[in-house]
Coordinates of C-alpha atoms and ligand atoms in Angstrom, one line a residue:
Chain A
M1 CA 0.0 0.0 0.0
S2 CA 1.6 3.2 -1.2
E3 CA 0.0 6.6 -1.0
A4 CA 1.2 10.0 -2.4
F5 CA 0.6 13.7 -2.6
V6 CA 0.4 14.7 -6.3
T7 CA 0.8 18.0 -8.0
L8 CA 1.0 19.3 -11.6
V9 CA 3.4 21.5 -13.5
T10 CA 2.9 22.2 -17.2
N11 CA 5.4 25.0 -17.4
D12 CA 8.3 26.6 -15.6
G13 CA 6.1 29.2 -14.1
Y14 CA 4.3 26.8 -11.8
A15 CA 7.4 24.8 -11.0
L16 CA 8.4 27.3 -8.3
G17 CA 5.1 26.8 -6.7
A18 CA 5.5 23.0 -6.8
L19 CA 9.0 23.1 -5.3
V20 CA 7.8 25.2 -2.4
L21 CA 4.8 23.0 -2.0
A22 CA 7.0 19.9 -1.8
K23 CA 9.3 21.5 0.8
S24 CA 6.2 22.5 2.8
L25 CA 5.1 18.9 2.9
R26 CA 8.5 17.7 4.0
D27 CA 8.6 20.4 6.7
V28 CA 5.4 19.0 8.3
N29 CA 7.0 15.5 8.2
T30 CA 4.6 13.7 5.9
T31 CA 5.1 10.0 5.8
R32 CA 3.7 9.8 2.2
K33 CA 5.4 10.0 -1.1
I34 CA 5.3 13.3 -3.1
A35 CA 4.8 13.1 -6.9
V36 CA 4.6 15.7 -9.7
L37 CA 3.1 15.4 -13.1
I38 CA 5.0 17.3 -15.8
T39 CA 4.5 18.0 -19.4
N40 CA 6.9 18.5 -22.3
E41 CA 7.2 22.2 -22.0
V42 CA 8.9 22.0 -18.6
S43 CA 12.6 22.7 -19.2
E44 CA 15.4 20.3 -18.4
P45 CA 17.0 22.5 -15.6
T46 CA 13.5 22.8 -14.0
R47 CA 13.0 19.0 -14.2
N48 CA 16.3 18.5 -12.4
R49 CA 15.1 20.8 -9.6
L50 CA 11.8 18.9 -9.4
R51 CA 13.7 15.6 -9.2
E52 CA 15.5 16.8 -6.2
A53 CA 12.3 17.8 -4.3
F54 CA 9.9 15.1 -5.4
D55 CA 10.0 11.3 -5.0
V56 CA 8.3 10.8 -8.4
V57 CA 8.4 13.0 -11.5
S58 CA 6.1 11.6 -14.0
L59 CA 6.0 12.9 -17.6
V60 CA 2.5 12.9 -19.1
N61 CA 2.2 13.4 -22.7
E62 CA -1.4 13.2 -23.6
L63 CA -0.9 13.6 -27.3
N64 CA 1.2 10.5 -27.8
T65 CA -0.7 7.9 -25.8
H66 CA -2.8 5.4 -27.7
D67 CA -6.0 4.8 -25.9
A68 CA -9.3 5.7 -27.5
A69 CA -10.3 8.5 -25.1
N70 CA -7.0 10.3 -25.8
L71 CA -7.5 10.1 -29.5
A72 CA -10.9 11.7 -29.1
L73 CA -9.4 14.4 -26.9
L74 CA -7.1 15.4 -29.7
G75 CA -10.2 17.1 -31.1
R76 CA -10.6 19.3 -28.1
P77 CA -7.2 21.1 -27.7
E78 CA -8.9 23.9 -25.8
L79 CA -9.3 21.7 -22.8
G80 CA -5.5 21.7 -22.5
V81 CA -4.1 22.1 -19.0
T82 CA -7.5 21.0 -17.6
L83 CA -7.2 17.6 -19.0
T84 CA -3.6 17.2 -17.8
K85 CA -4.9 17.1 -14.2
I86 CA -6.9 14.0 -14.9
Y87 CA -3.7 12.1 -15.7
A88 CA -3.3 12.0 -11.9
W89 CA -5.7 9.0 -12.0
K90 CA -3.1 7.1 -14.0
L91 CA -0.7 7.0 -11.1
T92 CA -1.9 3.5 -10.3
Q93 CA 1.3 2.6 -8.5
F94 CA -0.4 4.4 -5.6
T95 CA -3.6 3.1 -3.8
K96 CA -4.7 6.5 -2.8
C97 CA -3.6 10.1 -3.5
V98 CA -4.2 13.6 -2.4
F99 CA -4.0 16.1 -5.3
L100 CA -2.7 19.6 -4.4
D101 CA -2.5 22.5 -6.8
A102 CA 1.0 23.9 -7.3
D103 CA -0.2 27.1 -5.8
T104 CA -1.0 25.5 -2.4
L105 CA 1.2 25.6 0.7
V106 CA 0.9 23.0 3.5
V107 CA 1.4 24.5 6.9
Q108 CA 0.3 21.6 9.2
N109 CA 0.6 17.8 8.6
V110 CA -2.5 16.6 6.7
D111 CA -1.7 12.9 6.4
E112 CA -5.1 12.1 7.9
L113 CA -6.6 13.0 4.5
F114 CA -5.6 9.5 3.3
D115 CA -8.4 8.2 5.5
R116 CA -11.0 9.9 3.2
P117 CA -12.7 8.3 0.2
E118 CA -12.8 9.5 -3.4
I119 CA -13.9 12.2 -4.0
A120 CA -13.2 14.3 -0.9
A121 CA -12.9 18.1 -1.3
A122 CA -13.8 21.4 0.2
P123 CA -16.5 23.8 -1.0
D124 CA -15.6 26.5 -3.5
V125 CA -16.3 29.9 -2.0
G126 CA -17.5 31.2 -5.4
W127 CA -20.3 28.6 -5.5
P128 CA -20.3 26.2 -2.5
D129 CA -22.4 23.5 -4.2
C130 CA -19.2 23.0 -6.2
F131 CA -16.0 21.7 -4.7
N132 CA -12.8 23.5 -5.2
S133 CA -10.5 21.3 -7.3
G134 CA -7.2 22.6 -5.8
V135 CA -7.2 20.0 -3.1
F136 CA -8.9 16.6 -3.4
V137 CA -8.6 13.0 -2.3
F138 CA -8.8 10.4 -5.1
V139 CA -8.1 6.8 -6.0
P140 CA -5.9 6.2 -9.0
S141 CA -7.6 3.9 -11.5
A142 CA -7.1 3.4 -15.2
A143 CA -10.9 2.9 -15.6
T144 CA -11.7 6.2 -13.9
F145 CA -9.2 7.9 -16.0
E146 CA -10.9 6.6 -19.2
K147 CA -14.3 7.6 -17.9
L148 CA -13.0 11.1 -17.0
A149 CA -11.5 11.5 -20.5
E150 CA -14.8 10.4 -22.1
H151 CA -16.7 12.8 -19.9
A152 CA -14.3 15.6 -21.0
V153 CA -15.2 14.8 -24.6
S154 CA -18.9 14.3 -24.2
T155 CA -19.7 17.0 -21.6
G156 CA -16.6 19.3 -21.5
S157 CA -16.0 21.7 -18.7
F158 CA -18.6 24.4 -17.8
D159 CA -15.8 26.7 -16.6
G160 CA -13.2 25.7 -19.1
G161 CA -11.0 24.3 -16.3
D162 CA -10.5 21.1 -14.4
Q163 CA -13.0 22.3 -11.7
G164 CA -15.9 22.4 -14.0
L165 CA -15.0 19.0 -15.4
L166 CA -14.5 17.3 -12.1
N167 CA -17.7 18.7 -10.6
T168 CA -20.0 17.4 -13.3
F169 CA -18.2 14.0 -13.2
F170 CA -18.3 13.7 -9.4
D171 CA -21.8 15.1 -9.4
Y172 CA -22.8 13.3 -6.2
W173 CA -20.5 15.4 -4.1
P174 CA -22.9 18.2 -3.0
T175 CA -25.3 15.7 -1.4
A176 CA -22.7 13.1 -0.4
G177 CA -21.9 12.2 3.3
P178 CA -19.6 14.3 5.4
E179 CA -16.6 12.0 4.7
H180 CA -16.6 13.5 1.2
R181 CA -16.5 17.0 2.5
L182 CA -13.2 18.5 3.6
S183 CA -13.1 21.3 6.1
F184 CA -12.2 24.7 4.6
L185 CA -9.0 24.4 6.8
Y186 CA -7.7 22.0 4.1
N187 CA -8.2 24.5 1.2
M188 CA -8.3 28.0 2.5
N189 CA -8.3 30.6 -0.2
A190 CA -5.7 33.1 0.8
N191 CA -8.1 36.0 -0.1
Q192 CA -10.5 34.7 2.5
S193 CA -9.2 36.5 5.6
Y194 CA -10.9 39.5 4.2
S195 CA -14.3 38.1 3.5
Y196 CA -15.4 37.0 6.9
K197 CA -12.8 38.4 9.3
P198 CA -14.3 37.1 12.6
A199 CA -14.3 33.5 11.3
F200 CA -10.7 33.9 10.1
Q201 CA -9.8 35.3 13.5
K202 CA -11.4 32.4 15.3
Y203 CA -10.3 29.6 13.0
G204 CA -7.4 31.0 11.1
H205 CA -4.7 29.4 13.3
L206 CA -6.2 26.0 12.5
V207 CA -5.6 26.3 8.8
K208 CA -3.6 23.4 7.3
I209 CA -3.4 24.2 3.6
I210 CA -3.4 27.7 2.1
H211 CA -4.5 28.0 -1.6
F212 CA -3.4 31.0 -3.6
I213 CA -6.3 31.1 -6.0
G214 CA -6.2 33.5 -8.9
Q215 CA -3.8 34.7 -11.6
F216 CA -1.5 36.5 -9.2
K217 CA 0.6 34.0 -7.2
P218 CA 3.0 34.4 -4.3
W219 CA 5.9 34.1 -6.7
H220 CA 4.7 37.2 -8.5
W221 CA 5.1 39.3 -5.4
A222 CA 8.2 41.5 -5.1
R223 CA 10.3 41.6 -1.9
T224 CA 12.4 44.1 -0.2
S225 CA 16.1 43.4 0.4
S226 CA 15.1 42.2 3.9
G227 CA 12.8 39.6 2.4
R228 CA 9.5 41.3 3.2
V229 CA 6.9 40.8 0.5
Y230 CA 5.0 43.7 -1.2
A231 CA 2.5 43.6 -4.0
Q232 CA 4.0 44.8 -7.3
T233 CA 0.7 46.1 -8.6
Q234 CA -2.3 47.7 -7.1
E235 CA -4.7 46.0 -9.4
A236 CA -3.7 42.5 -8.6
P237 CA -6.3 40.5 -6.7
T238 CA -4.5 40.6 -3.4
H239 CA -4.0 37.6 -1.2
S240 CA -3.3 38.4 2.4
E241 CA 0.3 39.6 2.8
F242 CA 0.5 37.4 5.9
H243 CA -0.1 34.3 3.8
V244 CA 2.2 35.3 1.0
Q245 CA 4.9 35.9 3.5
Q246 CA 4.4 32.4 4.9
W247 CA 4.9 31.0 1.4
W248 CA 8.2 33.0 1.0
N249 CA 9.3 31.8 4.5
V250 CA 9.2 28.2 3.2
F251 CA 11.0 29.3 0.1
D252 CA 13.8 31.1 2.1
R253 CA 14.2 28.1 4.5
H254 CA 15.1 25.8 1.5
Y255 CA 16.3 28.0 -1.3
S256 CA 17.7 31.2 0.1
T257 CA 21.4 30.2 -0.1
S258 CA 21.2 28.7 -3.5
A259 CA 20.3 30.5 -6.8
P260 CA 16.6 30.8 -7.4
P261 CA 15.4 27.4 -8.5
V262 CA 13.8 28.9 -11.5
S263 CA 14.4 32.4 -12.8
L264 CA 11.8 34.6 -11.1
A265 CA 12.1 37.3 -13.8
A266 CA 11.0 34.9 -16.4
L267 CA 7.7 34.0 -14.7
P268 CA 4.7 35.1 -16.6
I269 CA 1.5 36.2 -14.8
G270 CA -1.5 34.1 -15.6
Chain B
M5 CA -49.2 20.2 12.7
S6 CA -48.6 23.8 11.7
E7 CA -45.5 25.1 9.9
A8 CA -44.3 28.6 9.1
F9 CA -41.8 30.8 7.5
V10 CA -40.5 33.3 10.0
T11 CA -38.6 36.6 9.6
L12 CA -37.5 39.4 11.9
V13 CA -38.0 43.2 11.8
T14 CA -36.5 45.3 14.6
N15 CA -37.0 48.7 12.9
D16 CA -38.9 50.3 10.0
G17 CA -35.9 50.0 7.8
Y18 CA -36.1 46.3 7.5
A19 CA -39.9 46.3 7.3
L20 CA -39.9 46.9 3.6
G21 CA -37.7 43.9 3.1
A22 CA -40.0 41.8 5.2
L23 CA -43.1 43.0 3.2
V24 CA -41.5 42.1 -0.1
L25 CA -40.3 38.8 1.3
A26 CA -43.9 37.9 2.4
K27 CA -45.3 38.8 -1.0
S28 CA -42.6 36.7 -2.7
L29 CA -43.7 33.7 -0.6
R30 CA -47.3 34.2 -1.6
D31 CA -46.3 34.6 -5.2
V32 CA -44.8 31.1 -5.2
N33 CA -47.9 29.7 -3.6
T34 CA -46.5 28.5 -0.3
T35 CA -49.0 26.4 1.7
R36 CA -47.4 27.4 5.0
K37 CA -48.0 30.3 7.3
I38 CA -45.8 33.4 7.3
A39 CA -44.8 35.0 10.6
V40 CA -42.8 38.0 11.5
L41 CA -41.1 38.8 14.9
I42 CA -41.1 42.6 15.7
T43 CA -39.7 44.6 18.5
N44 CA -40.9 47.8 20.2
E45 CA -39.2 50.2 17.8
V46 CA -41.4 49.2 14.9
S47 CA -43.9 52.0 14.3
E48 CA -47.6 51.5 14.4
P49 CA -48.2 52.3 10.7
T50 CA -45.5 49.8 9.8
R51 CA -47.1 47.2 12.1
N52 CA -50.4 47.6 10.3
R53 CA -48.6 47.0 7.0
L54 CA -47.0 43.9 8.4
R55 CA -50.4 42.6 9.7
E56 CA -51.7 42.9 6.1
A57 CA -48.9 40.8 4.7
F58 CA -48.2 38.3 7.4
D59 CA -50.4 35.6 9.1
V60 CA -48.7 36.2 12.4
V61 CA -47.1 39.4 13.8
S62 CA -45.4 38.5 17.1
L63 CA -44.1 41.2 19.4
V64 CA -41.0 40.1 21.2
N65 CA -39.7 42.1 24.0
E66 CA -36.7 40.5 25.5
L67 CA -36.3 43.0 28.3
N68 CA -39.7 42.4 30.0
T69 CA -39.8 38.6 30.1
H70 CA -39.1 36.9 33.3
D71 CA -37.1 33.7 32.6
A72 CA -33.6 33.4 34.1
A73 CA -31.8 33.4 30.8
N74 CA -33.3 36.7 29.8
L75 CA -32.3 38.3 33.0
A76 CA -28.8 37.2 32.4
L77 CA -29.0 38.7 28.9
L78 CA -29.8 42.1 30.4
G79 CA -26.1 42.2 31.2
R80 CA -25.1 41.8 27.5
P81 CA -27.0 44.6 25.7
E82 CA -24.4 44.6 22.9
L83 CA -25.9 41.3 21.6
G84 CA -29.0 43.3 20.8
V85 CA -30.5 42.4 17.4
T86 CA -28.6 39.1 17.4
L87 CA -30.5 37.8 20.3
T88 CA -33.8 38.8 18.9
K89 CA -33.4 36.2 16.2
I90 CA -33.3 33.4 18.8
Y91 CA -36.9 34.4 19.9
A92 CA -37.9 32.5 16.8
W93 CA -37.5 29.4 18.8
K94 CA -40.3 30.6 21.0
L95 CA -42.9 30.2 18.2
T96 CA -44.0 26.9 19.7
Q97 CA -47.4 27.1 18.1
F98 CA -45.5 25.8 15.0
T99 CA -43.9 22.3 14.8
K100 CA -41.3 23.4 12.3
C101 CA -40.2 26.7 10.8
V102 CA -37.9 28.1 8.2
F103 CA -36.2 31.3 9.2
L104 CA -35.6 33.8 6.4
D105 CA -33.8 37.1 6.8
A106 CA -35.8 40.2 5.9
D107 CA -33.3 40.8 3.1
T108 CA -34.1 37.6 1.3
L109 CA -36.4 37.1 -1.7
V110 CA -38.1 33.8 -2.6
V111 CA -38.2 33.2 -6.3
Q112 CA -39.3 29.6 -6.4
N113 CA -41.5 27.5 -4.1
V114 CA -39.4 26.1 -1.3
D115 CA -42.0 24.3 0.8
E116 CA -39.8 21.2 0.6
L117 CA -37.5 22.8 3.2
F118 CA -40.0 21.6 5.9
D119 CA -38.8 18.1 5.2
R120 CA -35.4 19.0 6.6
P121 CA -34.3 18.6 10.3
E122 CA -33.0 21.2 12.6
I123 CA -30.5 22.7 11.9
A124 CA -30.4 22.8 8.1
A125 CA -28.6 25.7 6.4
A126 CA -26.3 26.6 3.5
P127 CA -22.6 27.3 3.7
D128 CA -21.4 30.9 4.3
V129 CA -19.3 31.9 1.3
G130 CA -17.0 33.9 3.6
W131 CA -16.0 30.7 5.6
P132 CA -17.9 27.7 4.3
D133 CA -17.3 25.6 7.5
C134 CA -19.9 28.0 9.0
F135 CA -23.5 28.1 7.8
N136 CA -25.0 31.4 6.8
S137 CA -27.8 32.3 9.2
G138 CA -30.0 34.1 6.7
V139 CA -31.9 30.9 5.8
F140 CA -32.3 28.0 8.2
V141 CA -34.7 25.2 9.2
F142 CA -35.4 24.9 12.9
V143 CA -37.8 23.4 15.4
P144 CA -39.4 25.9 17.9
S145 CA -38.8 24.8 21.4
A146 CA -38.8 26.6 24.7
A147 CA -36.0 24.4 25.9
T148 CA -33.8 25.2 22.9
F149 CA -34.6 28.9 23.4
E150 CA -33.3 28.7 26.9
K151 CA -30.2 26.9 25.9
L152 CA -29.5 29.4 23.1
A153 CA -29.9 32.3 25.6
E154 CA -27.6 30.6 28.1
H155 CA -25.1 30.0 25.2
A156 CA -25.3 33.7 24.3
V157 CA -24.4 34.7 27.8
S158 CA -21.7 32.1 28.4
T159 CA -20.1 32.0 24.9
G160 CA -21.3 35.2 23.1
S161 CA -21.0 35.6 19.4
F162 CA -17.7 35.4 17.7
D163 CA -18.8 37.8 15.0
G164 CA -21.1 40.0 17.2
G165 CA -24.1 38.8 15.2
D166 CA -26.6 35.9 15.2
Q167 CA -24.4 33.9 12.8
G168 CA -21.5 33.6 15.2
L169 CA -23.9 32.6 18.0
L170 CA -25.8 30.0 16.0
N171 CA -22.7 28.4 14.5
T172 CA -21.0 27.7 17.9
F173 CA -24.4 26.5 19.3
F174 CA -25.1 24.1 16.4
D175 CA -21.4 23.2 16.2
Y176 CA -22.2 19.8 14.7
W177 CA -23.3 21.3 11.4
P178 CA -19.9 21.2 9.5
T179 CA -19.7 17.4 9.8
A180 CA -23.4 16.6 10.0
G181 CA -25.1 14.5 7.3
P182 CA -26.3 16.0 4.0
E183 CA -29.9 16.5 5.3
H184 CA -28.5 19.4 7.4
R185 CA -26.8 21.0 4.4
L186 CA -28.9 23.2 2.1
S187 CA -27.9 23.8 -1.4
F188 CA -26.6 27.2 -2.2
L189 CA -29.7 27.6 -4.3
Y190 CA -31.7 28.2 -1.1
N191 CA -29.4 31.1 0.1
M192 CA -27.6 32.6 -2.8
N193 CA -25.7 35.7 -2.0
A194 CA -26.7 38.3 -4.6
N195 CA -23.0 39.2 -5.0
Q196 CA -22.2 35.7 -6.0
S197 CA -22.9 36.0 -9.8
Y198 CA -19.5 37.8 -9.9
S199 CA -17.4 35.4 -7.9
Y200 CA -17.7 32.3 -10.1
K201 CA -19.5 33.3 -13.2
P202 CA -19.5 30.0 -15.0
A203 CA -21.2 28.3 -12.0
F204 CA -23.8 31.2 -11.9
Q205 CA -24.4 30.8 -15.6
K206 CA -24.9 27.0 -15.2
Y207 CA -26.9 27.0 -12.0
G208 CA -28.3 30.5 -11.7
H209 CA -31.7 29.7 -13.2
L210 CA -32.2 27.2 -10.5
V211 CA -31.9 29.7 -7.6
K212 CA -34.8 29.6 -5.2
I213 CA -33.9 32.2 -2.6
I214 CA -31.7 35.3 -3.2
H215 CA -30.0 36.9 -0.1
F216 CA -29.0 40.5 -0.3
I217 CA -26.2 40.2 2.3
G218 CA -24.4 43.4 3.3
Q219 CA -25.2 46.9 4.5
F220 CA -26.5 48.0 1.1
K221 CA -30.0 46.5 0.5
P222 CA -32.3 46.5 -2.5
W223 CA -34.4 49.2 -0.9
H224 CA -31.4 51.5 -0.8
W225 CA -31.1 51.4 -4.6
A226 CA -32.5 54.4 -6.6
R227 CA -34.7 53.9 -9.6
T228 CA -35.4 55.7 -12.8
S229 CA -38.9 56.9 -13.6
S230 CA -39.4 53.8 -15.6
G231 CA -38.6 51.7 -12.6
R232 CA -35.1 50.5 -13.6
V233 CA -32.7 50.3 -10.6
Y234 CA -29.4 51.9 -10.4
A235 CA -26.8 52.0 -7.6
Q236 CA -26.8 55.4 -5.8
T237 CA -23.2 55.1 -4.8
Q238 CA -20.1 53.7 -6.4
E239 CA -18.7 52.6 -3.1
A240 CA -21.6 50.4 -2.1
P241 CA -20.9 46.7 -2.2
T242 CA -22.8 46.0 -5.3
H243 CA -25.3 43.2 -5.6
S244 CA -26.0 42.2 -9.1
E245 CA -28.4 44.7 -10.7
F246 CA -30.3 41.7 -12.1
H247 CA -31.2 40.5 -8.7
V248 CA -32.0 43.9 -7.2
Q249 CA -34.4 44.4 -10.2
Q250 CA -36.1 41.1 -9.3
W251 CA -36.7 42.4 -5.8
W252 CA -38.2 45.6 -7.1
N253 CA -40.4 43.6 -9.6
V254 CA -42.0 41.9 -6.6
F255 CA -42.4 45.3 -4.9
D256 CA -44.0 46.8 -8.0
R257 CA -46.4 43.9 -8.4
H258 CA -47.8 44.4 -5.0
Y259 CA -47.2 48.0 -4.0
S260 CA -46.9 50.1 -7.1
T261 CA -50.4 51.5 -7.1
S262 CA -50.4 52.2 -3.3
A263 CA -48.2 54.6 -1.4
P264 CA -44.8 53.1 -0.4
P265 CA -45.5 50.8 2.5
V266 CA -42.8 52.6 4.5
S267 CA -41.2 55.8 3.6
L268 CA -38.2 55.0 1.5
A269 CA -36.5 58.3 2.2
A270 CA -36.3 57.5 5.8
L271 CA -34.5 54.2 5.5
P272 CA -31.0 54.4 7.0
I273 CA -28.2 52.4 5.4
G274 CA -26.7 49.8 7.8
Ligands
LIG323 O1 -0.5 26.9 -17.0 C1 -0.8 26.2 -16.0 C2 -1.9 26.3 -15.2 C3 -2.2 25.5 -14.2 N1 -1.3 24.5 -13.9 C4 -1.6 23.6 -12.8 O2 -3.0 23.6 -12.5 C5 -3.3 24.1 -11.2 C6 -4.6 24.9 -11.3 O3 -4.4 26.2 -11.8 P1 -4.4 27.5 -10.9 O4 -3.9 27.0 -9.5 O5 -3.6 28.6 -11.5 O6 -5.9 27.8 -10.8 P2 -6.6 28.6 -9.6 O7 -6.4 27.8 -8.3 O8 -6.0 29.9 -9.5 O9 -8.1 28.6 -10.0 C7 -2.0 24.9 -10.9 O10 -1.9 25.0 -9.4 C8 -1.0 24.0 -11.4 O11 -0.8 22.8 -10.7 C9 -0.2 24.3 -14.6 O12 0.6 23.4 -14.3 N2 0.1 25.2 -15.7
LIG324 O1 -31.2 46.4 12.5 C1 -31.6 45.3 12.2 C2 -30.6 44.4 11.7 C3 -31.1 43.1 11.3 N1 -32.4 42.8 11.4 C4 -32.9 41.4 11.0 O2 -31.8 40.5 11.1 C5 -31.5 40.1 9.8 C6 -29.9 39.9 9.6 O3 -29.3 41.2 9.3 P1 -28.8 41.5 7.8 O4 -29.7 40.8 6.8 O5 -28.7 42.9 7.7 O6 -27.4 40.8 7.9 P2 -26.6 40.3 6.6 O7 -27.4 39.2 5.9 O8 -26.4 41.5 5.7 O9 -25.3 39.7 7.1 C7 -32.1 41.0 8.8 O10 -32.4 40.5 7.5 C8 -33.4 41.4 9.6 O11 -34.3 40.3 9.5 C9 -33.3 43.7 11.9 O12 -34.5 43.4 12.0 N2 -32.9 44.9 12.3
LIG325 MN1 -4.8 26.8 -7.6
LIG326 MN1 -29.4 39.0 5.6

């Protein structure tokens, strides 16, 4: 029985997020493996960095596989990155996995998540009858992968991303038992400290996973020479500075004395 | 066996909301009674209007009752309006009730809510481990009222409002079975069409109850001579114009040929 945390990196931009995520999981002493799915566009130097931080680096190349569902998907190139996430179900060397977006940060041990069934996820604050697909428990299975791929072709994604696809596939989630519902503490949107401040003040110290939802990620923030973060633009949807600083603290603990693991200047927004 | 929808009005400002809410419930042909709790500050002309629209108008006067819990509450005047909501549990002439904030609008019949147990509510989008206390199913009971009042004294409300109080009292809600969890369709924040547009586009036509959360209510919007709403101030947290118009459409259907049921000019914001 082998279990793993899994993330996804389709370009160098998200690699920095994945590296910090992996370090954050080590920092909280997870006993599980850590895996990353990558695609062709990830550069060789970045792959080397990922190999240092992850137990498993798995190249997924949807366009060259030979199963029927994938062939059909060739006709839907716009589903792109969305579909890459479903390749996580192909990691059948693991009996259970927890998917974590590359823009998440683990701040307390969350190994208890492996006690949950597929699909277990937290509500999306935009529309809480949907789950947020940045953190979810799943069971790798070639059969489920095929069904997900077929679903992508037949139904598509109502939001153009993986969240729309996964929510219509796992459509039993909104009325499923509490074991399928993760506390918001496992997927707290870093904007959220603003939306209902008293709840953040009461429960914020219990947060286990911070999720930096939106185009503007922690690695896009500038820092002073002393390492304090500041937002580079006023217009950016602002995560709480407190949480962004937490992300950089993990970065500094593991990468401060080495060169940046990927060139920050080269990172595109969005 | 008698069941009712219940709302609360502690001043003339919210009375307009309650009147439109009551009319919206009649419009969707509810078979249940409609009750409103009022306090002393509600003026006599407004009470008359409420008596026309509601089956039950119940004056609650927390400061003159004689039970022990209420005496203790006298020492916590700051809990004010918050505590008034818990008087709903004293409506023991009903076997089950659905509480609706005065700033909600029912757009489809929701009588099926009476099949739910206490406490049934929808997640709060600010912190979805909490339920939003603008719409909830409850069972009137003098004993529960006393316990709620004691809880208010001993624990208080972490957000200063009824939502903080009710969430720590019904603290089993986040992990309770699906029968305790209402779909977001029963308590959709009218800001929400902006936060996750694709979900609103997919599910918005199924919405049954709209909730105008925040200081700026539909009755604070200005209208053109043709009846179209427009926001009076740029700074106001903006509900979707579409939903505010829906609220005014109900208003117009029932009150357009009569004088305004309460003076709009006199309504304070907040
Ligand atoms: O160009 C992309 C976009 C997304 N992702 C992966 O897909 C996840 C979901 O995207 P994102 O986190 O940006 O979406 P959000 O959480 O902001 O909605 C990311 O965390 C990455 O793991 C990626 O590898 N490349
Ligand atoms: O001064 C007040 C404030 C609130 N309320 C009642 O308490 C509910 C909750 O307040 P509100 O809806 O303003 O809170 P929000 O939903 O914006 O958080 C209202 O809908 C009314 O029913 C009231 O009667 N008088
Ligand atoms: Mn993300
Ligand atoms: Mn309200």
